PDB file of C-alpha atoms in Angstrom:
ATOM      1  CA  MET B  13     -57.285 127.440-316.616  1.00 70.00           C
ATOM      2  CA  LEU B  14     -57.881 131.185-316.999  1.00 75.00           C
ATOM      3  CA  LEU B  15     -61.621 130.601-317.343  1.00 83.00           C
ATOM      4  CA  GLN B  16     -61.568 128.511-314.164  1.00 86.00           C
ATOM      5  CA  TYR B  17     -59.897 131.306-312.215  1.00 82.00           C
ATOM      6  CA  LEU B  18     -62.302 133.889-313.589  1.00 88.00           C
ATOM      7  CA  PHE B  19     -65.221 131.679-312.583  1.00 90.00           C
ATOM      8  CA  VAL B  20     -63.793 131.169-309.087  1.00 91.00           C
ATOM      9  CA  ILE B  21     -63.199 134.896-308.667  1.00 91.00           C
ATOM     10  CA  PHE B  22     -66.778 135.577-309.781  1.00 92.00           C
ATOM     11  CA  VAL B  23     -68.208 132.993-307.357  1.00 91.00           C
ATOM     12  CA  LEU B  24     -66.089 134.222-304.457  1.00 92.00           C
ATOM     13  CA  GLY B  25     -66.913 137.843-305.281  1.00 93.00           C
ATOM     14  CA  PHE B  26     -70.624 137.081-305.302  1.00 92.00           C
ATOM     15  CA  GLY B  27     -70.299 135.189-302.039  1.00 92.00           C
ATOM     16  CA  MET B  28     -68.443 138.104-300.450  1.00 93.00           C
ATOM     17  CA  TYR B  29     -71.087 140.579-301.596  1.00 93.00           C
ATOM     18  CA  TRP B  30     -73.978 138.354-300.418  1.00 92.00           C
ATOM     19  CA  SER B  31     -72.328 137.706-297.042  1.00 92.00           C
ATOM     20  CA  VAL B  32     -71.884 141.408-296.337  1.00 93.00           C
ATOM     21  CA  LYS B  33     -75.359 142.245-297.630  1.00 91.00           C
ATOM     22  CA  LYS B  34     -76.941 139.615-295.367  1.00 88.00           C
ATOM     23  CA  ASN B  35     -74.785 140.596-292.365  1.00 87.00           C
ATOM     24  CA  LYS B  36     -73.049 137.221-292.256  1.00 87.00           C
ATOM     25  CA  LEU B  37     -69.562 138.745-292.570  1.00 91.00           C
ATOM     26  CA  THR B  38     -68.051 142.147-292.001  1.00 94.00           C
ATOM     27  CA  GLU B  39     -66.401 143.801-295.009  1.00 94.00           C
ATOM     28  CA  ALA B  40     -62.973 142.784-293.720  1.00 95.00           C
ATOM     29  CA  GLY B  41     -64.277 139.308-292.946  1.00 95.00           C
ATOM     30  CA  ALA B  42     -65.599 138.909-296.489  1.00 95.00           C
ATOM     31  CA  LEU B  43     -62.316 140.068-298.017  1.00 95.00           C
ATOM     32  CA  THR B  44     -60.364 137.693-295.795  1.00 96.00           C
ATOM     33  CA  GLY B  45     -62.720 134.858-296.669  1.00 95.00           C
ATOM     34  CA  GLY B  46     -62.281 135.548-300.382  1.00 95.00           C
ATOM     35  CA  LEU B  47     -58.487 135.485-300.145  1.00 96.00           C
ATOM     36  CA  LEU B  48     -58.595 132.301-298.085  1.00 97.00           C
ATOM     37  CA  GLY B  49     -60.900 130.773-300.677  1.00 96.00           C
ATOM     38  CA  LEU B  50     -58.402 131.514-303.457  1.00 95.00           C
ATOM     39  CA  ALA B  51     -55.613 129.880-301.471  1.00 96.00           C
ATOM     40  CA  ILE B  52     -57.761 126.812-300.840  1.00 97.00           C
ATOM     41  CA  PHE B  53     -58.655 126.571-304.524  1.00 96.00           C
ATOM     42  CA  GLN B  54     -54.972 126.644-305.464  1.00 94.00           C
ATOM     43  CA  GLY B  55     -54.365 123.315-303.777  1.00 95.00           C
ATOM     44  CA  ALA B  56     -57.720 121.584-303.404  1.00 97.00           C
ATOM     45  CA  GLY B  57     -59.626 122.880-306.419  1.00 96.00           C
ATOM     46  CA  PHE B  58     -63.398 123.027-306.475  1.00 96.00           C
ATOM     47  CA  THR B  59     -63.651 120.300-303.827  1.00 97.00           C
ATOM     48  CA  GLY B  60     -61.800 122.542-301.394  1.00 97.00           C
ATOM     49  CA  LEU B  61     -64.046 125.482-302.230  1.00 96.00           C
ATOM     50  CA  THR B  62     -67.116 123.290-301.731  1.00 96.00           C
ATOM     51  CA  MET B  63     -65.873 122.301-298.282  1.00 97.00           C
ATOM     52  CA  LEU B  64     -65.363 125.980-297.451  1.00 97.00           C
ATOM     53  CA  ALA B  65     -68.882 126.756-298.660  1.00 95.00           C
ATOM     54  CA  LEU B  66     -70.398 123.883-296.693  1.00 96.00           C
ATOM     55  CA  PHE B  67     -68.621 124.962-293.518  1.00 96.00           C
ATOM     56  CA  PHE B  68     -69.840 128.526-294.020  1.00 93.00           C
ATOM     57  CA  VAL B  69     -73.438 127.487-294.704  1.00 93.00           C
ATOM     58  CA  LEU B  70     -73.594 125.058-291.782  1.00 94.00           C
ATOM     59  CA  GLY B  71     -71.813 127.448-289.437  1.00 90.00           C
ATOM     60  CA  THR B  72     -73.925 130.499-290.201  1.00 89.00           C
ATOM     61  CA  GLY B  73     -77.083 128.388-290.292  1.00 90.00           C
ATOM     62  CA  ALA B  74     -76.386 126.815-286.901  1.00 90.00           C
ATOM     63  CA  THR B  75     -75.528 130.222-285.434  1.00 86.00           C
ATOM     64  CA  ALA B  76     -78.719 131.815-286.747  1.00 84.00           C
ATOM     65  CA  TRP B  77     -80.958 128.869-285.803  1.00 86.00           C
ATOM     66  CA  GLN B  78     -83.308 129.978-282.999  1.00 84.00           C
ATOM     67  CA  HIS B  79     -81.053 132.971-282.368  1.00 77.00           C
ATOM     68  CA  ASN B  80     -83.631 134.886-280.348  1.00 79.00           C
ATOM     69  CA  TYR B  81     -84.118 131.925-278.020  1.00 78.00           C
ATOM     70  CA  LYS B  82     -80.361 131.552-277.554  1.00 76.00           C
ATOM     71  CA  ALA B  83     -80.080 135.297-276.958  1.00 77.00           C
ATOM     72  CA  ARG B  84     -82.643 135.130-274.148  1.00 78.00           C
ATOM     73  CA  LEU B  85     -80.568 132.401-272.519  1.00 71.00           C
ATOM     74  CA  GLY B  86     -77.334 134.344-272.979  1.00 74.00           C
ATOM     75  CA  LEU B  87     -75.972 131.735-275.397  1.00 70.00           C
ATOM     76  CA  ALA B  88     -76.004 133.682-278.666  1.00 63.00           C
ATOM     77  CA  GLU B  89     -72.902 135.059-280.349  1.00 66.00           C
ATOM     78  CA  GLU B  90     -72.339 138.799-280.459  1.00 61.00           C
ATOM     79  CA  ASN B  91     -73.530 140.746-283.525  1.00 60.00           C
ATOM     80  CA  LYS B  92     -75.862 137.855-284.408  1.00 59.00           C
ATOM     81  CA  GLY B  93     -72.887 135.740-285.431  1.00 62.00           C
ATOM     82  CA  ARG B  94     -71.552 138.212-288.011  1.00 77.00           C
ATOM     83  CA  ARG B  95     -68.016 136.932-288.646  1.00 85.00           C
ATOM     84  CA  THR B  96     -64.986 139.221-288.593  1.00 92.00           C
ATOM     85  CA  ALA B  97     -61.667 138.860-290.423  1.00 94.00           C
ATOM     86  CA  HIS B  98     -60.080 137.338-287.328  1.00 95.00           C
ATOM     87  CA  GLN B  99     -62.863 134.771-287.051  1.00 94.00           C
ATOM     88  CA  ALA B 100     -62.626 133.914-290.741  1.00 95.00           C
ATOM     89  CA  PHE B 101     -58.883 133.304-290.448  1.00 97.00           C
ATOM     90  CA  ALA B 102     -59.291 131.356-287.204  1.00 96.00           C
ATOM     91  CA  ASN B 103     -61.654 128.904-288.910  1.00 96.00           C
ATOM     92  CA  ALA B 104     -60.156 128.672-292.420  1.00 97.00           C
ATOM     93  CA  GLY B 105     -56.574 129.917-292.073  1.00 97.00           C
ATOM     94  CA  VAL B 106     -55.088 126.450-291.518  1.00 98.00           C
ATOM     95  CA  ALA B 107     -56.993 125.087-294.529  1.00 98.00           C
ATOM     96  CA  ALA B 108     -55.730 127.968-296.678  1.00 98.00           C
ATOM     97  CA  MET B 109     -52.108 127.338-295.678  1.00 98.00           C
ATOM     98  CA  LEU B 110     -52.513 123.647-296.474  1.00 98.00           C
ATOM     99  CA  GLY B 111     -54.010 124.546-299.844  1.00 97.00           C
ATOM    100  CA  LEU B 112     -50.929 126.592-300.669  1.00 97.00           C
ATOM    101  CA  LEU B 113     -48.672 123.750-299.527  1.00 98.00           C
ATOM    102  CA  ALA B 114     -50.556 121.309-301.770  1.00 97.00           C
ATOM    103  CA  CYS B 115     -49.973 123.684-304.683  1.00 96.00           C
ATOM    104  CA  LEU B 116     -46.272 124.199-303.924  1.00 97.00           C
ATOM    105  CA  PHE B 117     -45.530 120.517-303.257  1.00 97.00           C
ATOM    106  CA  PRO B 118     -47.731 118.506-305.649  1.00 95.00           C
ATOM    107  CA  GLY B 119     -45.970 115.281-304.697  1.00 96.00           C
ATOM    108  CA  GLN B 120     -47.511 115.580-301.220  1.00 97.00           C
ATOM    109  CA  ALA B 121     -50.829 117.038-302.398  1.00 97.00           C
ATOM    110  CA  GLU B 122     -52.835 113.999-301.293  1.00 97.00           C
ATOM    111  CA  LEU B 123     -51.666 114.389-297.689  1.00 98.00           C
ATOM    112  CA  PHE B 124     -52.112 118.163-297.630  1.00 98.00           C
ATOM    113  CA  CYS B 125     -55.630 117.949-299.112  1.00 98.00           C
ATOM    114  CA  LEU B 126     -56.516 115.300-296.542  1.00 98.00           C
ATOM    115  CA  MET B 127     -55.269 117.574-293.763  1.00 98.00           C
ATOM    116  CA  LEU B 128     -57.196 120.483-295.309  1.00 98.00           C
ATOM    117  CA  ALA B 129     -60.407 118.455-295.214  1.00 98.00           C
ATOM    118  CA  ALA B 130     -59.734 117.457-291.610  1.00 98.00           C
ATOM    119  CA  ALA B 131     -59.266 121.117-290.660  1.00 98.00           C
ATOM    120  CA  PHE B 132     -62.684 121.914-292.115  1.00 98.00           C
ATOM    121  CA  ALA B 133     -64.174 118.843-290.431  1.00 98.00           C
ATOM    122  CA  ALA B 134     -62.866 120.070-287.076  1.00 98.00           C
ATOM    123  CA  ALA B 135     -64.161 123.608-287.637  1.00 97.00           C
ATOM    124  CA  THR B 136     -67.567 122.332-288.734  1.00 97.00           C
ATOM    125  CA  ALA B 137     -67.864 119.866-285.866  1.00 97.00           C
ATOM    126  CA  ASP B 138     -66.996 122.571-283.333  1.00 96.00           C
ATOM    127  CA  THR B 139     -69.477 125.123-284.667  1.00 95.00           C
ATOM    128  CA  VAL B 140     -72.351 122.672-285.100  1.00 95.00           C
ATOM    129  CA  SER B 141     -71.820 120.944-281.744  1.00 95.00           C
ATOM    130  CA  SER B 142     -71.619 124.187-279.774  1.00 92.00           C
ATOM    131  CA  GLU B 143     -74.448 126.065-281.501  1.00 92.00           C
ATOM    132  CA  LEU B 144     -76.921 123.193-281.760  1.00 93.00           C
ATOM    133  CA  GLY B 145     -75.733 121.269-278.720  1.00 92.00           C
ATOM    134  CA  ASN B 146     -76.743 124.200-276.535  1.00 89.00           C
ATOM    135  CA  LEU B 147     -80.241 123.935-277.977  1.00 91.00           C
ATOM    136  CA  TYR B 148     -80.809 120.214-278.089  1.00 92.00           C
ATOM    137  CA  GLY B 149     -78.521 118.900-275.366  1.00 92.00           C
ATOM    138  CA  LYS B 150     -80.209 117.303-272.377  1.00 93.00           C
ATOM    139  CA  ARG B 151     -77.317 117.022-269.925  1.00 95.00           C
ATOM    140  CA  PHE B 152     -74.141 119.070-269.920  1.00 96.00           C
ATOM    141  CA  TYR B 153     -70.769 117.988-268.575  1.00 96.00           C
ATOM    142  CA  ASN B 154     -67.330 119.498-268.050  1.00 97.00           C
ATOM    143  CA  ILE B 155     -65.073 117.642-270.483  1.00 97.00           C
ATOM    144  CA  LEU B 156     -62.248 117.459-267.909  1.00 95.00           C
ATOM    145  CA  THR B 157     -64.165 116.182-264.896  1.00 94.00           C
ATOM    146  CA  LEU B 158     -67.223 114.701-266.633  1.00 93.00           C
ATOM    147  CA  GLN B 159     -69.235 116.338-263.838  1.00 96.00           C
ATOM    148  CA  PRO B 160     -72.414 118.313-264.569  1.00 95.00           C
ATOM    149  CA  ASP B 161     -71.634 121.888-265.575  1.00 95.00           C
ATOM    150  CA  GLN B 162     -73.388 125.007-266.866  1.00 92.00           C
ATOM    151  CA  ARG B 163     -74.596 124.954-270.450  1.00 91.00           C
ATOM    152  CA  GLY B 164     -72.721 127.352-272.707  1.00 88.00           C
ATOM    153  CA  LEU B 165     -69.520 127.581-270.688  1.00 92.00           C
ATOM    154  CA  ASN B 166     -66.213 126.871-272.383  1.00 94.00           C
ATOM    155  CA  GLY B 167     -65.325 123.193-272.207  1.00 95.00           C
ATOM    156  CA  VAL B 168     -68.879 122.042-271.486  1.00 96.00           C
ATOM    157  CA  ILE B 169     -70.193 119.298-273.770  1.00 96.00           C
ATOM    158  CA  SER B 170     -73.313 117.203-274.251  1.00 96.00           C
ATOM    159  CA  LEU B 171     -73.900 113.865-275.922  1.00 96.00           C
ATOM    160  CA  GLU B 172     -76.328 115.435-278.379  1.00 96.00           C
ATOM    161  CA  GLY B 173     -73.891 118.211-279.289  1.00 95.00           C
ATOM    162  CA  THR B 174     -71.041 115.748-279.768  1.00 96.00           C
ATOM    163  CA  LEU B 175     -73.148 113.593-282.095  1.00 97.00           C
ATOM    164  CA  LEU B 176     -74.247 116.652-284.070  1.00 97.00           C
ATOM    165  CA  GLY B 177     -70.608 117.646-284.407  1.00 97.00           C
ATOM    166  CA  LEU B 178     -69.803 114.145-285.648  1.00 97.00           C
ATOM    167  CA  GLY B 179     -72.520 114.611-288.246  1.00 97.00           C
ATOM    168  CA  GLY B 180     -70.922 117.869-289.378  1.00 96.00           C
ATOM    169  CA  SER B 181     -67.488 116.322-289.780  1.00 97.00           C
ATOM    170  CA  SER B 182     -69.082 113.381-291.621  1.00 98.00           C
ATOM    171  CA  LEU B 183     -70.553 115.751-294.209  1.00 98.00           C
ATOM    172  CA  ILE B 184     -67.100 117.211-294.836  1.00 98.00           C
ATOM    173  CA  GLY B 185     -65.777 113.653-295.101  1.00 98.00           C
ATOM    174  CA  LEU B 186     -68.394 112.849-297.739  1.00 98.00           C
ATOM    175  CA  LEU B 187     -67.407 115.905-299.776  1.00 97.00           C
ATOM    176  CA  TYR B 188     -63.770 114.885-299.538  1.00 98.00           C
ATOM    177  CA  ALA B 189     -64.596 111.385-300.780  1.00 98.00           C
ATOM    178  CA  MET B 190     -66.695 112.734-303.659  1.00 97.00           C
ATOM    179  CA  GLY B 191     -63.837 114.942-304.796  1.00 97.00           C
ATOM    180  CA  PHE B 192     -60.749 112.856-304.046  1.00 96.00           C
ATOM    181  CA  GLY B 193     -61.977 109.261-304.094  1.00 94.00           C
ATOM    182  CA  TRP B 194     -63.854 106.769-301.965  1.00 94.00           C
ATOM    183  CA  ASN B 195     -61.259 105.119-299.774  1.00 94.00           C
ATOM    184  CA  GLY B 196     -60.279 104.857-296.131  1.00 94.00           C
ATOM    185  CA  ASN B 197     -59.300 108.524-296.013  1.00 97.00           C
ATOM    186  CA  ILE B 198     -62.931 109.478-295.443  1.00 98.00           C
ATOM    187  CA  PHE B 199     -62.755 107.874-292.005  1.00 98.00           C
ATOM    188  CA  ILE B 200     -59.531 109.742-291.277  1.00 98.00           C
ATOM    189  CA  VAL B 201     -61.290 113.034-292.043  1.00 98.00           C
ATOM    190  CA  ILE B 202     -64.220 112.203-289.766  1.00 98.00           C
ATOM    191  CA  LEU B 203     -62.056 110.936-286.902  1.00 98.00           C
ATOM    192  CA  ALA B 204     -59.575 113.810-287.178  1.00 98.00           C
ATOM    193  CA  GLY B 205     -62.426 116.321-287.196  1.00 98.00           C
ATOM    194  CA  THR B 206     -63.788 114.783-284.012  1.00 97.00           C
ATOM    195  CA  ILE B 207     -60.322 114.912-282.426  1.00 98.00           C
ATOM    196  CA  GLY B 208     -60.108 118.592-283.309  1.00 98.00           C
ATOM    197  CA  ASN B 209     -63.524 119.214-281.778  1.00 97.00           C
ATOM    198  CA  ILE B 210     -62.502 117.460-278.542  1.00 97.00           C
ATOM    199  CA  THR B 211     -59.269 119.476-278.511  1.00 98.00           C
ATOM    200  CA  ASP B 212     -61.340 122.651-278.768  1.00 97.00           C
ATOM    201  CA  SER B 213     -63.359 121.636-275.702  1.00 97.00           C
ATOM    202  CA  LEU B 214     -60.229 120.725-273.731  1.00 97.00           C
ATOM    203  CA  LEU B 215     -58.621 124.077-274.520  1.00 98.00           C
ATOM    204  CA  GLY B 216     -61.884 125.812-273.663  1.00 96.00           C
ATOM    205  CA  ALA B 217     -62.091 124.122-270.268  1.00 96.00           C
ATOM    206  CA  THR B 218     -58.504 125.031-269.403  1.00 97.00           C
ATOM    207  CA  LEU B 219     -56.728 127.893-271.146  1.00 97.00           C
ATOM    208  CA  GLU B 220     -59.768 129.766-272.480  1.00 96.00           C
ATOM    209  CA  ARG B 221     -61.588 129.723-269.139  1.00 94.00           C
ATOM    210  CA  ARG B 222     -58.471 131.237-267.575  1.00 94.00           C
ATOM    211  CA  HIS B 223     -58.363 133.873-270.344  1.00 95.00           C
ATOM    212  CA  LEU B 224     -54.974 132.611-271.529  1.00 97.00           C
ATOM    213  CA  LEU B 225     -56.363 131.982-275.007  1.00 97.00           C
ATOM    214  CA  SER B 226     -59.076 133.802-276.924  1.00 96.00           C
ATOM    215  CA  ASN B 227     -61.927 132.057-278.710  1.00 94.00           C
ATOM    216  CA  ASN B 228     -60.313 132.775-282.086  1.00 96.00           C
ATOM    217  CA  GLN B 229     -57.035 131.265-280.941  1.00 97.00           C
ATOM    218  CA  VAL B 230     -58.827 128.166-279.679  1.00 97.00           C
ATOM    219  CA  ASN B 231     -60.680 127.823-282.991  1.00 97.00           C
ATOM    220  CA  PHE B 232     -57.400 128.094-284.912  1.00 98.00           C
ATOM    221  CA  LEU B 233     -55.801 125.428-282.719  1.00 98.00           C
ATOM    222  CA  ASN B 234     -58.899 123.259-283.143  1.00 98.00           C
ATOM    223  CA  THR B 235     -58.417 123.187-286.925  1.00 98.00           C
ATOM    224  CA  ALA B 236     -54.660 122.702-286.544  1.00 98.00           C
ATOM    225  CA  ALA B 237     -55.276 119.746-284.224  1.00 98.00           C
ATOM    226  CA  GLY B 238     -57.661 118.198-286.748  1.00 98.00           C
ATOM    227  CA  ALA B 239     -55.128 118.608-289.550  1.00 98.00           C
ATOM    228  CA  PHE B 240     -52.289 117.227-287.416  1.00 98.00           C
ATOM    229  CA  ALA B 241     -54.393 114.235-286.360  1.00 98.00           C
ATOM    230  CA  ALA B 242     -55.166 113.487-290.010  1.00 98.00           C
ATOM    231  CA  CYS B 243     -51.447 113.601-290.826  1.00 98.00           C
ATOM    232  CA  ILE B 244     -50.598 111.128-288.051  1.00 98.00           C
ATOM    233  CA  LEU B 245     -53.452 108.771-288.982  1.00 97.00           C
ATOM    234  CA  TYR B 246     -52.469 108.927-292.658  1.00 97.00           C
ATOM    235  CA  LEU B 247     -48.846 108.078-291.916  1.00 96.00           C
ATOM    236  CA  LEU B 248     -49.886 105.201-289.643  1.00 95.00           C
ATOM    237  CA  THR B 249     -52.109 103.556-292.255  1.00 86.00           C
TER     238      THR B 249
END
């Protein structure tokens, strides 16, 4: 067990160093990400860490993809997508809390790990659908009215972006199945991640547009909604 923890600390430390060196995370963001990673490992083991890594790779990759083009259109994130501590917690904080719960209550570990995977599925779906949907979407609609709306605004979706987000949550679902078993829970992860992504758009079209919630708060609630949806679906099946 000690060797496992030393290995995890080494991997997380290397990831923190690389992320700062490559301007993917601020120093505080890297430290926060490392601590969140340890919490996730406590409950979900290497499968949980792999989901964290996949979310990070897909998220940073989607953000960096054709960044200059997105910048010219006013669609690029600030600081070239370099994540801060607040952003790291907004995207992985729910998963970290669920990892700790899985460790503290091993009798309910299956449910908590399922919810953890759904939180990552929601975060991945949101990032992929927004970053790549703005590039490859053909028609953009307000999620509340389903009327045409301006690309890049909060709460605006496209069919292409939604399908790309579904693909992102499906990859998290596959990782979950590889680590915890091939059963119906994989579909719960994918569906819950999609529900979280839709929740993000609904909050964006309402509270975020009115500046009642920040983007980080919406992202946190997105992952919480995905985890909560997984819990309900699990209890109903």
